Amino acid sequence: MNTYRLALIGFGNVGQGLAKILLNRGSWLKNHFDAKFLIVAVSDLHKGSCYDPDGLSISELLESVDNTNGLEEVAAPQLGWNSLQTIRESNADFIIEISYTDLETGEPALTHTRAALQSGKHVVTTNKGPIALYFPELIDLARKHNVEIGVEGTVMSGTPVLRVGMDIMEGAVITRLKGIFNGTTNYILTQMETGISYNEALLKAQTLGYAEANPDGDVQGHDAAGKVVILANLLLNIPLRMRDVPCRGITHLTPEDIISVSKSKERWKLIGTLDKTDNGCDARVQPELVPHNHPLYSVSGVTNAITYTTELLGDVTLIGPGAGRIETGYALLEDMLAIHRNQSGT
Ligand code: HSE
């Protein structure tokens, strides 16, 4: 049995999603994968911080957050460590980096990720900022310190688009990809098809928790552009940067624009595209009219999708969740299990 100690940097929706999965499925994971995952530390800027080298009680963590929106009710020998202390001084093998970030500086997630790799700890993250901005540096740092970095949840949450594209379809050779990478905008566009205004639809998306803290990044297309950059770096091995992706969002689309195209059996979708070229790739994010016979046409609401075009297999489309507490928590588990397989040789 391999035992892995986890430190969670951030304990918002995603961290709580992972904690719930481990609480409900811990025994099954032990039996099925021969792997035991202990949460030894949680450090959250707003909720507080606790550390027990022998493992914290997951039910206490979740109950405390439910009752107090903080970690006050958790019994632990060490309280109050900040994120960097937790990363450097705890006995964790995995740093689960799920604090917050942006697509301009990547901070503070970037500093956490660097510190964890430099401390010889595996990093698993769903934070797009550091990966979209600094992936080549971070993967080098991980190799130098002989640890791994798992990033599956940065694109389409737990829907395994990165792993499928990088590992399983590598031999088919991906030449192009096109996708709906932002749930908030897809939800807004789907809602506007029913005749409601952009502002009403955005408010609903915010109430349902789909939008980023600042929804400008969603509706102006930057969140989708970040995912396109990550896909270029990981799947095509091209060091694309945010500035290389021309980006247009959905804010100019009116309900009339959206309803009028239904007659021609088309739909407006915010589409991210990557085309491999002789010198690298062309990338863009923009609203596009999708015809009814394309698989992306029927992808509604908060659901995401990606169509890979390959040399040997033609088009392959994956459709699945792109956000959500359990769905993104599961993305972390996917990476943890992949690292477990690599470490244990199973
Ligand atoms: N705000 C993002 C979305 C969350 O709407 O898709 C997942 O990155």
Short mmCIF file of C-alpha atoms and ligand atoms in Angstrom, two decimals:
data_model
loop_
_atom_site.label_atom_id
_atom_site.label_comp_id
_atom_site.label_asym_id
_atom_site.label_seq_id
_atom_site.Cartn_x
_atom_site.Cartn_y
_atom_site.Cartn_z
CA MET A 1 0.00 0.00 0.00
CA ASN A 2 1.37 3.43 -0.96
CA THR A 3 0.37 6.27 1.35
CA TYR A 4 0.45 9.82 -0.01
CA ARG A 5 0.21 12.92 2.15
CA LEU A 6 -1.58 15.90 0.62
CA ALA A 7 -1.40 19.61 1.46
CA LEU A 8 -4.28 21.60 -0.01
CA ILE A 9 -3.38 25.20 -0.79
CA GLY A 10 -6.84 26.71 -1.03
CA PHE A 11 -10.07 25.18 0.25
CA GLY A 12 -12.80 26.60 -1.95
CA ASN A 13 -15.20 24.63 -4.14
CA VAL A 14 -12.54 22.51 -5.82
CA GLY A 15 -10.71 21.59 -2.61
CA GLN A 16 -13.96 20.70 -0.90
CA GLY A 17 -14.92 18.63 -3.96
CA LEU A 18 -11.70 16.61 -3.66
CA ALA A 19 -12.18 16.25 0.12
CA LYS A 20 -15.71 14.88 -0.44
CA ILE A 21 -14.45 12.37 -2.99
CA LEU A 22 -11.73 11.17 -0.60
CA LEU A 23 -14.22 10.99 2.29
CA ASN A 24 -16.74 8.94 0.32
CA ARG A 25 -14.36 6.79 -1.71
CA GLY A 26 -11.21 6.53 0.41
CA SER A 27 -11.73 2.82 1.20
CA TRP A 28 -12.55 2.00 -2.40
CA LEU A 29 -9.39 3.84 -3.56
CA LYS A 30 -7.34 1.83 -1.08
CA ASN A 31 -8.76 -1.47 -2.28
CA HIS A 32 -8.85 -0.68 -5.97
CA PHE A 33 -5.59 1.23 -6.45
CA ASP A 34 -3.62 0.17 -3.39
CA ALA A 35 -3.22 3.88 -2.61
CA LYS A 36 -4.13 5.80 0.51
CA PHE A 37 -4.48 9.59 0.35
CA LEU A 38 -4.21 11.50 3.63
CA ILE A 39 -4.92 15.22 3.86
CA VAL A 40 -2.23 16.48 6.27
CA ALA A 41 -2.60 20.22 5.70
CA VAL A 42 -5.03 22.83 4.46
CA SER A 43 -4.00 26.45 4.08
CA ASP A 44 -6.53 28.96 2.80
CA LEU A 45 -6.05 32.71 2.89
CA HIS A 46 -9.60 33.35 4.13
CA LYS A 47 -10.59 30.13 5.92
CA GLY A 48 -7.41 29.60 7.95
CA SER A 49 -4.82 26.89 8.14
CA CYS A 50 -4.25 23.60 9.95
CA TYR A 51 -1.61 20.89 9.80
CA ASP A 52 -1.34 17.44 11.33
CA PRO A 53 1.55 15.32 10.03
CA ASP A 54 -0.50 12.18 10.79
CA GLY A 55 -3.54 13.34 8.80
CA LEU A 56 -6.54 15.61 9.42
CA SER A 57 -10.12 14.39 9.74
CA ILE A 58 -11.81 15.06 6.39
CA SER A 59 -15.28 15.17 7.94
CA GLU A 60 -14.08 17.77 10.46
CA LEU A 61 -12.65 19.88 7.63
CA LEU A 62 -15.90 19.80 5.66
CA GLU A 63 -18.14 20.29 8.70
CA SER A 64 -16.07 23.21 9.94
CA VAL A 65 -16.32 24.97 6.58
CA ASP A 66 -20.08 24.29 6.45
CA ASN A 67 -20.60 25.61 9.99
CA THR A 68 -18.21 28.55 10.15
CA ASN A 69 -16.90 29.09 6.59
CA GLY A 70 -13.50 28.56 8.23
CA LEU A 71 -11.29 25.87 9.74
CA GLU A 72 -11.70 26.91 13.41
CA GLU A 73 -13.42 23.65 14.39
CA VAL A 74 -10.64 21.40 13.11
CA ALA A 75 -8.43 19.81 15.78
CA ALA A 76 -4.78 19.98 14.70
CA PRO A 77 -1.42 20.37 16.44
CA GLN A 78 -0.30 23.17 14.12
CA LEU A 79 -2.51 26.10 13.20
CA GLY A 80 -1.96 29.27 11.23
CA TRP A 81 0.82 28.34 8.82
CA ASN A 82 0.67 30.40 5.64
CA SER A 83 0.72 28.79 2.22
CA LEU A 84 4.50 28.92 1.71
CA GLN A 85 5.22 27.54 5.19
CA THR A 86 2.75 24.74 4.53
CA ILE A 87 4.34 23.97 1.18
CA ARG A 88 7.90 24.03 2.47
CA GLU A 89 7.62 22.72 6.03
CA SER A 90 4.81 20.17 5.99
CA ASN A 91 5.54 16.50 5.35
CA ALA A 92 3.24 16.46 2.28
CA ASP A 93 4.28 14.50 -0.81
CA PHE A 94 1.69 16.29 -2.97
CA ILE A 95 0.88 19.99 -3.02
CA ILE A 96 -2.66 20.41 -4.32
CA GLU A 97 -2.47 23.96 -5.64
CA ILE A 98 -6.02 25.30 -5.82
CA SER A 99 -5.68 28.80 -4.43
CA TYR A 100 -6.51 31.50 -6.97
CA THR A 101 -4.76 33.05 -9.90
CA ASP A 102 -5.10 35.22 -12.96
CA LEU A 103 -3.97 35.04 -16.56
CA GLU A 104 -1.75 38.12 -16.31
CA THR A 105 0.71 37.29 -13.53
CA GLY A 106 -0.35 33.75 -12.57
CA GLU A 107 -0.02 34.76 -8.91
CA PRO A 108 -0.17 33.66 -6.16
CA ALA A 109 -0.57 30.17 -7.63
CA LEU A 110 2.68 30.58 -9.57
CA THR A 111 4.80 31.24 -6.46
CA HIS A 112 3.15 28.28 -4.71
CA THR A 113 3.84 25.99 -7.65
CA ARG A 114 7.49 27.02 -7.96
CA ALA A 115 8.04 26.64 -4.20
CA ALA A 116 6.45 23.18 -4.17
CA LEU A 117 8.53 21.88 -7.08
CA GLN A 118 11.70 23.38 -5.59
CA SER A 119 10.87 21.58 -2.32
CA GLY A 120 10.76 18.27 -4.21
CA LYS A 121 6.98 17.86 -3.91
CA HIS A 122 4.60 16.77 -6.65
CA VAL A 123 2.12 19.45 -7.71
CA VAL A 124 -1.42 18.84 -8.85
CA THR A 125 -3.37 21.91 -9.89
CA THR A 126 -6.48 23.13 -11.67
CA ASN A 127 -5.22 26.71 -11.79
CA LYS A 128 -4.79 27.90 -15.37
CA GLY A 129 -2.62 30.97 -14.66
CA PRO A 130 0.77 29.35 -13.96
CA ILE A 131 0.30 26.69 -16.64
CA ALA A 132 -0.85 29.04 -19.42
CA LEU A 133 1.92 31.53 -18.62
CA TYR A 134 4.90 29.43 -17.47
CA PHE A 135 4.44 25.78 -18.46
CA PRO A 136 7.90 25.28 -20.08
CA GLU A 137 9.65 26.69 -16.99
CA LEU A 138 7.52 24.65 -14.59
CA ILE A 139 7.96 21.35 -16.39
CA ASP A 140 11.74 21.93 -16.41
CA LEU A 141 11.65 22.69 -12.70
CA ALA A 142 9.67 19.51 -12.04
CA ARG A 143 12.19 17.41 -14.02
CA LYS A 144 15.12 19.04 -12.24
CA HIS A 145 13.65 18.11 -8.85
CA ASN A 146 12.50 14.68 -9.99
CA VAL A 147 8.82 15.29 -9.28
CA GLU A 148 5.67 15.48 -11.40
CA ILE A 149 3.14 18.18 -12.15
CA GLY A 150 -0.48 17.26 -12.92
CA VAL A 151 -2.61 19.80 -14.77
CA GLU A 152 -5.56 17.81 -16.19
CA GLY A 153 -8.15 20.03 -14.48
CA THR A 154 -6.94 23.24 -16.13
CA VAL A 155 -8.92 22.40 -19.30
CA MET A 156 -12.48 20.98 -19.16
CA SER A 157 -12.19 20.00 -15.46
CA GLY A 158 -12.20 16.21 -15.05
CA THR A 159 -13.06 15.45 -18.69
CA PRO A 160 -9.72 13.91 -19.63
CA VAL A 161 -8.90 15.95 -22.73
CA LEU A 162 -5.23 16.56 -21.93
CA ARG A 163 -4.43 12.97 -21.09
CA VAL A 164 -6.36 11.61 -24.09
CA GLY A 165 -4.72 14.13 -26.43
CA MET A 166 -1.18 13.76 -25.05
CA ASP A 167 -0.99 10.03 -24.40
CA ILE A 168 -3.72 8.06 -26.04
CA MET A 169 -3.94 9.93 -29.36
CA GLU A 170 -0.27 10.85 -29.69
CA GLY A 171 0.23 8.27 -32.44
CA ALA A 172 -2.80 9.54 -34.39
CA VAL A 173 -1.07 12.98 -34.69
CA ILE A 174 -3.37 15.89 -33.88
CA THR A 175 -3.26 18.59 -36.56
CA ARG A 176 -6.14 20.76 -35.41
CA LEU A 177 -8.47 21.20 -32.50
CA LYS A 178 -11.60 23.19 -31.98
CA GLY A 179 -13.62 23.44 -28.82
CA ILE A 180 -16.07 25.03 -26.46
CA PHE A 181 -13.78 25.66 -23.51
CA ASN A 182 -15.81 28.06 -21.39
CA GLY A 183 -18.97 26.91 -19.62
CA THR A 184 -20.15 30.38 -18.57
CA THR A 185 -20.32 31.73 -22.12
CA ASN A 186 -21.86 28.57 -23.49
CA TYR A 187 -24.48 28.73 -20.75
CA ILE A 188 -25.17 32.41 -21.54
CA LEU A 189 -25.51 31.73 -25.28
CA THR A 190 -27.83 28.77 -24.65
CA GLN A 191 -29.97 30.85 -22.29
CA MET A 192 -30.15 33.72 -24.80
CA GLU A 193 -31.63 31.29 -27.35
CA THR A 194 -34.71 31.27 -25.10
CA GLY A 195 -35.02 35.06 -25.54
CA ILE A 196 -33.53 36.36 -22.28
CA SER A 197 -31.02 39.21 -22.33
CA TYR A 198 -27.26 38.91 -22.01
CA ASN A 199 -27.30 40.55 -18.55
CA GLU A 200 -30.01 38.24 -17.21
CA ALA A 201 -28.15 35.20 -18.53
CA LEU A 202 -24.83 36.37 -17.01
CA LEU A 203 -26.50 36.90 -13.64
CA LYS A 204 -27.88 33.34 -13.75
CA ALA A 205 -24.40 31.97 -14.62
CA GLN A 206 -22.92 33.86 -11.68
CA THR A 207 -25.63 32.66 -9.30
CA LEU A 208 -24.98 29.07 -10.38
CA GLY A 209 -21.24 29.54 -9.68
CA TYR A 210 -20.03 28.92 -13.25
CA ALA A 211 -18.37 32.30 -13.81
CA GLU A 212 -14.90 33.24 -12.60
CA ALA A 213 -14.72 35.72 -9.67
CA ASN A 214 -14.33 38.40 -12.34
CA PRO A 215 -16.58 37.23 -15.21
CA ASP A 216 -14.87 39.59 -17.69
CA GLY A 217 -12.30 36.85 -18.26
CA ASP A 218 -15.11 34.47 -19.26
CA VAL A 219 -17.18 36.74 -21.49
CA GLN A 220 -14.23 38.41 -23.22
CA GLY A 221 -12.77 35.04 -24.13
CA HIS A 222 -9.56 35.20 -22.06
CA ASP A 223 -10.42 32.11 -20.00
CA ALA A 224 -10.91 30.11 -23.23
CA ALA A 225 -7.70 31.61 -24.66
CA GLY A 226 -5.79 30.41 -21.56
CA LYS A 227 -7.04 26.89 -22.24
CA VAL A 228 -6.03 27.13 -25.92
CA VAL A 229 -2.52 28.14 -24.80
CA ILE A 230 -2.36 25.17 -22.43
CA LEU A 231 -3.52 22.80 -25.19
CA ALA A 232 -0.85 24.17 -27.59
CA ASN A 233 1.92 23.72 -25.02
CA LEU A 234 0.90 20.26 -23.87
CA LEU A 235 -0.56 18.60 -26.95
CA LEU A 236 1.36 20.24 -29.78
CA ASN A 237 4.51 21.04 -27.81
CA ILE A 238 4.37 24.63 -29.08
CA PRO A 239 5.33 27.38 -26.59
CA LEU A 240 2.33 29.55 -27.48
CA ARG A 241 1.75 32.62 -25.27
CA MET A 242 -1.47 34.44 -24.34
CA ARG A 243 -0.51 37.34 -26.61
CA ASP A 244 -0.38 34.96 -29.61
CA VAL A 245 -4.12 34.21 -29.35
CA PRO A 246 -6.40 36.84 -30.94
CA CYS A 247 -9.44 36.89 -28.76
CA ARG A 248 -13.02 38.12 -29.18
CA GLY A 249 -15.71 37.43 -26.61
CA ILE A 250 -19.50 37.29 -26.73
CA THR A 251 -20.47 40.67 -25.26
CA HIS A 252 -21.47 42.17 -28.61
CA LEU A 253 -23.97 39.40 -29.46
CA THR A 254 -27.64 40.39 -29.07
CA PRO A 255 -30.61 38.04 -28.49
CA GLU A 256 -31.67 38.91 -32.08
CA ASP A 257 -28.27 37.75 -33.44
CA ILE A 258 -28.68 34.52 -31.57
CA ILE A 259 -32.31 33.78 -32.40
CA SER A 260 -32.04 34.83 -36.07
CA VAL A 261 -29.58 32.05 -36.99
CA SER A 262 -31.88 29.27 -35.76
CA LYS A 263 -33.69 29.39 -39.14
CA SER A 264 -30.52 28.31 -40.91
CA LYS A 265 -29.96 25.59 -38.26
CA GLU A 266 -26.83 27.24 -36.94
CA ARG A 267 -25.76 28.34 -33.46
CA TRP A 268 -23.33 30.94 -32.16
CA LYS A 269 -20.68 29.31 -29.99
CA LEU A 270 -17.51 30.76 -28.45
CA ILE A 271 -14.93 28.60 -30.19
CA GLY A 272 -11.24 28.18 -29.43
CA THR A 273 -9.19 26.89 -32.38
CA LEU A 274 -5.63 25.67 -32.84
CA ASP A 275 -4.33 24.83 -36.31
CA LYS A 276 -0.90 23.28 -36.65
CA THR A 277 1.15 25.02 -39.37
CA ASP A 278 4.62 24.50 -40.84
CA ASN A 279 6.06 27.09 -38.43
CA GLY A 280 4.01 26.41 -35.30
CA CYS A 281 0.30 27.03 -35.05
CA ASP A 282 -2.50 29.52 -35.62
CA ALA A 283 -4.71 30.07 -32.62
CA ARG A 284 -7.83 32.12 -31.97
CA VAL A 285 -10.90 32.49 -29.77
CA GLN A 286 -14.03 34.02 -31.27
CA PRO A 287 -17.78 33.50 -31.63
CA GLU A 288 -18.43 31.27 -34.64
CA LEU A 289 -21.56 30.01 -36.35
CA VAL A 290 -21.61 26.24 -35.95
CA PRO A 291 -23.74 24.26 -38.45
CA HIS A 292 -26.21 21.68 -37.13
CA ASN A 293 -24.21 18.73 -38.49
CA HIS A 294 -21.11 19.58 -36.42
CA PRO A 295 -20.76 17.79 -33.04
CA LEU A 296 -20.23 21.12 -31.22
CA TYR A 297 -23.70 22.35 -32.35
CA SER A 298 -25.55 20.28 -29.76
CA VAL A 299 -23.25 21.10 -26.82
CA SER A 300 -25.52 23.20 -24.60
CA GLY A 301 -25.41 24.95 -21.25
CA VAL A 302 -22.30 24.72 -19.12
CA THR A 303 -21.02 21.60 -20.93
CA ASN A 304 -17.69 21.84 -22.77
CA ALA A 305 -16.39 19.91 -25.78
CA ILE A 306 -13.34 19.47 -27.96
CA THR A 307 -12.99 18.11 -31.49
CA TYR A 308 -9.50 16.84 -32.34
CA THR A 309 -8.65 16.47 -36.01
CA THR A 310 -6.01 13.81 -36.48
CA GLU A 311 -4.01 12.31 -39.34
CA LEU A 312 -4.94 8.69 -38.67
CA LEU A 313 -8.30 8.81 -36.94
CA GLY A 314 -10.13 11.72 -38.55
CA ASP A 315 -12.20 13.76 -36.09
CA VAL A 316 -12.67 12.71 -32.47
CA THR A 317 -14.95 14.71 -30.16
CA LEU A 318 -15.01 14.58 -26.37
CA ILE A 319 -17.99 16.17 -24.63
CA GLY A 320 -18.17 16.59 -20.87
CA PRO A 321 -18.20 18.82 -17.82
CA GLY A 322 -15.92 21.86 -17.89
CA ALA A 323 -16.49 23.09 -14.34
CA GLY A 324 -18.08 22.09 -11.05
CA ARG A 325 -17.05 21.14 -7.54
CA ILE A 326 -16.93 17.34 -7.85
CA GLU A 327 -16.02 17.40 -11.56
CA THR A 328 -12.93 19.55 -10.91
CA GLY A 329 -12.13 17.72 -7.67
CA TYR A 330 -12.13 14.55 -9.75
CA ALA A 331 -9.57 16.13 -12.14
CA LEU A 332 -7.19 16.36 -9.17
CA LEU A 333 -7.80 12.71 -8.32
CA GLU A 334 -7.09 11.70 -11.93
CA ASP A 335 -3.65 13.32 -11.72
CA MET A 336 -2.96 11.93 -8.25
CA LEU A 337 -3.72 8.42 -9.49
CA ALA A 338 -1.56 8.93 -12.59
CA ILE A 339 1.36 9.98 -10.38
CA HIS A 340 0.67 7.01 -8.09
CA ARG A 341 0.85 4.67 -11.10
CA ASN A 342 4.14 6.21 -12.22
CA GLN A 343 5.64 6.14 -8.74
CA SER A 344 4.55 2.60 -7.92
CA GLY A 345 5.13 1.19 -11.43
CA THR A 346 1.56 -0.19 -11.57
N1 HSE B 1 -15.27 30.02 -15.49
C1 HSE B 1 -14.85 28.83 -16.15
C2 HSE B 1 -15.94 28.41 -17.12
C3 HSE B 1 -14.60 27.75 -15.11
O1 HSE B 1 -17.00 29.03 -17.12
O2 HSE B 1 -15.73 27.50 -17.91
C4 HSE B 1 -13.74 26.63 -15.58
O3 HSE B 1 -12.49 27.06 -16.05
#
